[in-house]
CSV table of C-alpha atoms in Angstrom, one decimal:
chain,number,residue,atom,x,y,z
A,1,UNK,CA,-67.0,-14.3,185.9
A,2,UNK,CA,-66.8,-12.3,189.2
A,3,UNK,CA,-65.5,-14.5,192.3
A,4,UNK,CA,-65.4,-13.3,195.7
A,5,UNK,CA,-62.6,-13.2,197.7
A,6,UNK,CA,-61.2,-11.5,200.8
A,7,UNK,CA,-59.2,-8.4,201.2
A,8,UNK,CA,-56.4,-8.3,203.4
A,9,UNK,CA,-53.3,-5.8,203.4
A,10,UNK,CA,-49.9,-7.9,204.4
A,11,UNK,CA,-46.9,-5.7,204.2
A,12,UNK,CA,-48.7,-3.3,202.2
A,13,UNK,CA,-49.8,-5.8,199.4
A,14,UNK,CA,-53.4,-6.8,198.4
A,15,UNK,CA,-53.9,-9.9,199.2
A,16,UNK,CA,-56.8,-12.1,200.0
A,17,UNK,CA,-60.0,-12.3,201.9
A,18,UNK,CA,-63.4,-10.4,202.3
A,19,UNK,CA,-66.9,-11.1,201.2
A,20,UNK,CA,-66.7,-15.1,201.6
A,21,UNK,CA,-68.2,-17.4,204.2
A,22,UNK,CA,-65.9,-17.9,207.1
A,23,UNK,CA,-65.2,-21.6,206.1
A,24,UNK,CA,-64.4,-20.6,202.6
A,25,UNK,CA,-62.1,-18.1,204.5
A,26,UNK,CA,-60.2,-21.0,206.0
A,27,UNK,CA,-59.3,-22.5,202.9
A,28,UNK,CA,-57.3,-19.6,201.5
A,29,UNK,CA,-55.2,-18.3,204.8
A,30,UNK,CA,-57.5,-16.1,205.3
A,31,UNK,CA,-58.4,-16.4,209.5
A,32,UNK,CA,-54.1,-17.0,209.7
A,33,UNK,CA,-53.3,-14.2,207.9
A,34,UNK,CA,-55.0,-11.4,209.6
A,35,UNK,CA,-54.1,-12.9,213.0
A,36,UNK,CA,-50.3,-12.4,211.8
A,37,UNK,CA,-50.0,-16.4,212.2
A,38,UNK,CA,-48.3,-16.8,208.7
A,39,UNK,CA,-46.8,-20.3,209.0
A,40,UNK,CA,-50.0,-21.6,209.6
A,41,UNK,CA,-51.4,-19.8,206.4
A,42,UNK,CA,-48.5,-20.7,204.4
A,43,UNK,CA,-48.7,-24.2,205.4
A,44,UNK,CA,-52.7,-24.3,204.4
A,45,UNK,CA,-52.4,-22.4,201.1
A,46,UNK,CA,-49.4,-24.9,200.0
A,47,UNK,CA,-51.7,-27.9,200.5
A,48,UNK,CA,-55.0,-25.8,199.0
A,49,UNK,CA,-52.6,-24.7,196.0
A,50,UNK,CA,-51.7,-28.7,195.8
A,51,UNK,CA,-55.3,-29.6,195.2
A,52,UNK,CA,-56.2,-25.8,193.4
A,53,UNK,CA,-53.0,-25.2,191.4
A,54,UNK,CA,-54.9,-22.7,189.2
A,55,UNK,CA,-56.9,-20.9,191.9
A,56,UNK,CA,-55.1,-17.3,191.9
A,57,UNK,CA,-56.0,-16.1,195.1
A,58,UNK,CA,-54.3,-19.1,196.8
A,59,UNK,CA,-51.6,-17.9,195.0
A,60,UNK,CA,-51.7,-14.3,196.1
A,61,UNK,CA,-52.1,-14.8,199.6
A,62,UNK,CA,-49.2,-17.1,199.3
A,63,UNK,CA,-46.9,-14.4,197.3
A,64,UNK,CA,-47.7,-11.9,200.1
A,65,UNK,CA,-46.6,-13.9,202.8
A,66,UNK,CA,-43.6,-15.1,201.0
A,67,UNK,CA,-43.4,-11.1,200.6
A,68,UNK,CA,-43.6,-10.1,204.1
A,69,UNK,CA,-41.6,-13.3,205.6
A,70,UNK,CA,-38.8,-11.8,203.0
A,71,UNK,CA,-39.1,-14.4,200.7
A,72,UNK,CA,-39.1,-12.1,197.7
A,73,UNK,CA,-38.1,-14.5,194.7
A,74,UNK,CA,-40.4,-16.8,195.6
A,75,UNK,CA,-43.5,-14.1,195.7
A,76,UNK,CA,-42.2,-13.0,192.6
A,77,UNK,CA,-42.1,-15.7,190.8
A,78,UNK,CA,-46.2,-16.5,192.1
A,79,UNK,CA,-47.0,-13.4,191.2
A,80,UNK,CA,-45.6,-14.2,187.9
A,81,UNK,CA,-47.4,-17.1,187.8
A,82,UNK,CA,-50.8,-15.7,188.2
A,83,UNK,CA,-49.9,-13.2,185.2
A,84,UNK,CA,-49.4,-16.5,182.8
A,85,UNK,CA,-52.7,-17.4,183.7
A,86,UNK,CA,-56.2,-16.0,183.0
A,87,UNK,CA,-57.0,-12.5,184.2
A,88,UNK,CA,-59.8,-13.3,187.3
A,89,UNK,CA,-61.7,-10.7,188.6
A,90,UNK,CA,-62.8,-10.6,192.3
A,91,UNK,CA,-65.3,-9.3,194.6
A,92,UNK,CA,-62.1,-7.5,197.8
A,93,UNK,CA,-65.1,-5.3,199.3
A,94,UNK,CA,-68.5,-4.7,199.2
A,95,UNK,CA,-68.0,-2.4,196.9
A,96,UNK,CA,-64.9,-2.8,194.8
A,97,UNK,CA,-63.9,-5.3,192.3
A,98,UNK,CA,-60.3,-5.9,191.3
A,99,UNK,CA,-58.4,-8.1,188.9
A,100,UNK,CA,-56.1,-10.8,189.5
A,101,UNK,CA,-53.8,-9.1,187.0
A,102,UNK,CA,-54.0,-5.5,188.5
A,103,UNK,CA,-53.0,-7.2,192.2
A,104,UNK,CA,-50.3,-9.1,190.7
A,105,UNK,CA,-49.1,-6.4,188.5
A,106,UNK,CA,-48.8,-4.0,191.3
A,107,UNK,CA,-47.8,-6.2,193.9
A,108,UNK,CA,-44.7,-6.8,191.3
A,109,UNK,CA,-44.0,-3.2,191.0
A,110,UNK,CA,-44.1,-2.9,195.2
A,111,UNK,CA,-41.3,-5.8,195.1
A,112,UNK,CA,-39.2,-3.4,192.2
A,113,UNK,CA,-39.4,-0.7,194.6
A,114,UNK,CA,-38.8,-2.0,197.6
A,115,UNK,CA,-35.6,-3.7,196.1
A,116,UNK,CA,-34.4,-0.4,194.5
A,117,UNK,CA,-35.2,1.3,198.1
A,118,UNK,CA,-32.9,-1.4,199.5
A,119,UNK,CA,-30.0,-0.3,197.4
């Protein structure tokens, strides 16, 4: 099953957002997110991941803020979570398709690098 979600690029990760209605949008961070306003986001996709524990994009949009606020254990260990969990596929354009795994995955391998770059 193929769920839509929106596509936004915070510090260089895939993360949320495109292809939803616009009050969809404001239950997953997206609206915060692209206007840079990351506490609010954070503070929505905490209470959304309350009531959604098992929604992955909540969880992605809350690993890449965690990412860019430098927060990097804890958007490793979301990212993590999400790989324990069912692979989801969603709709991040028009025309493109990605898996909650493959984001995850990658985002993971952006945190190795970014780590080794820091050493």
């Amino acid at each position: 099953m193929r769920k839509s979600f929106c596509a936004l690029i915070v510090a260089g990760v895939l993360c949320v957002g495109v292809g939803v209605p616009a009050v969809a949008r404001d239950h997953n961070g997206y609206e915060q997110i692209a206007q840079g306003n990351y506490a609010a986001a954070e503070r929505m996709l905490v209470a959304e991941r309350r009531l959604f524990p098992d929604r992955p994009e909540l969880a992605l949009n809350l690993a890449a803020i965690y990412r860019h606020t430098g927060r990097i254990g804890e958007a490793k260990a979301l990212y993590l979570d999400v790989l324990s969990r069912p692979n989801e596929q969603f709709d991040v354009a028009s025309d493109r398709a990605a898996w909650s795994h493959d984001i995850a995955a990658g985002a993971l391998r952006g945190l190795d690098q970014q780590s080794l770059s820091l050493h």
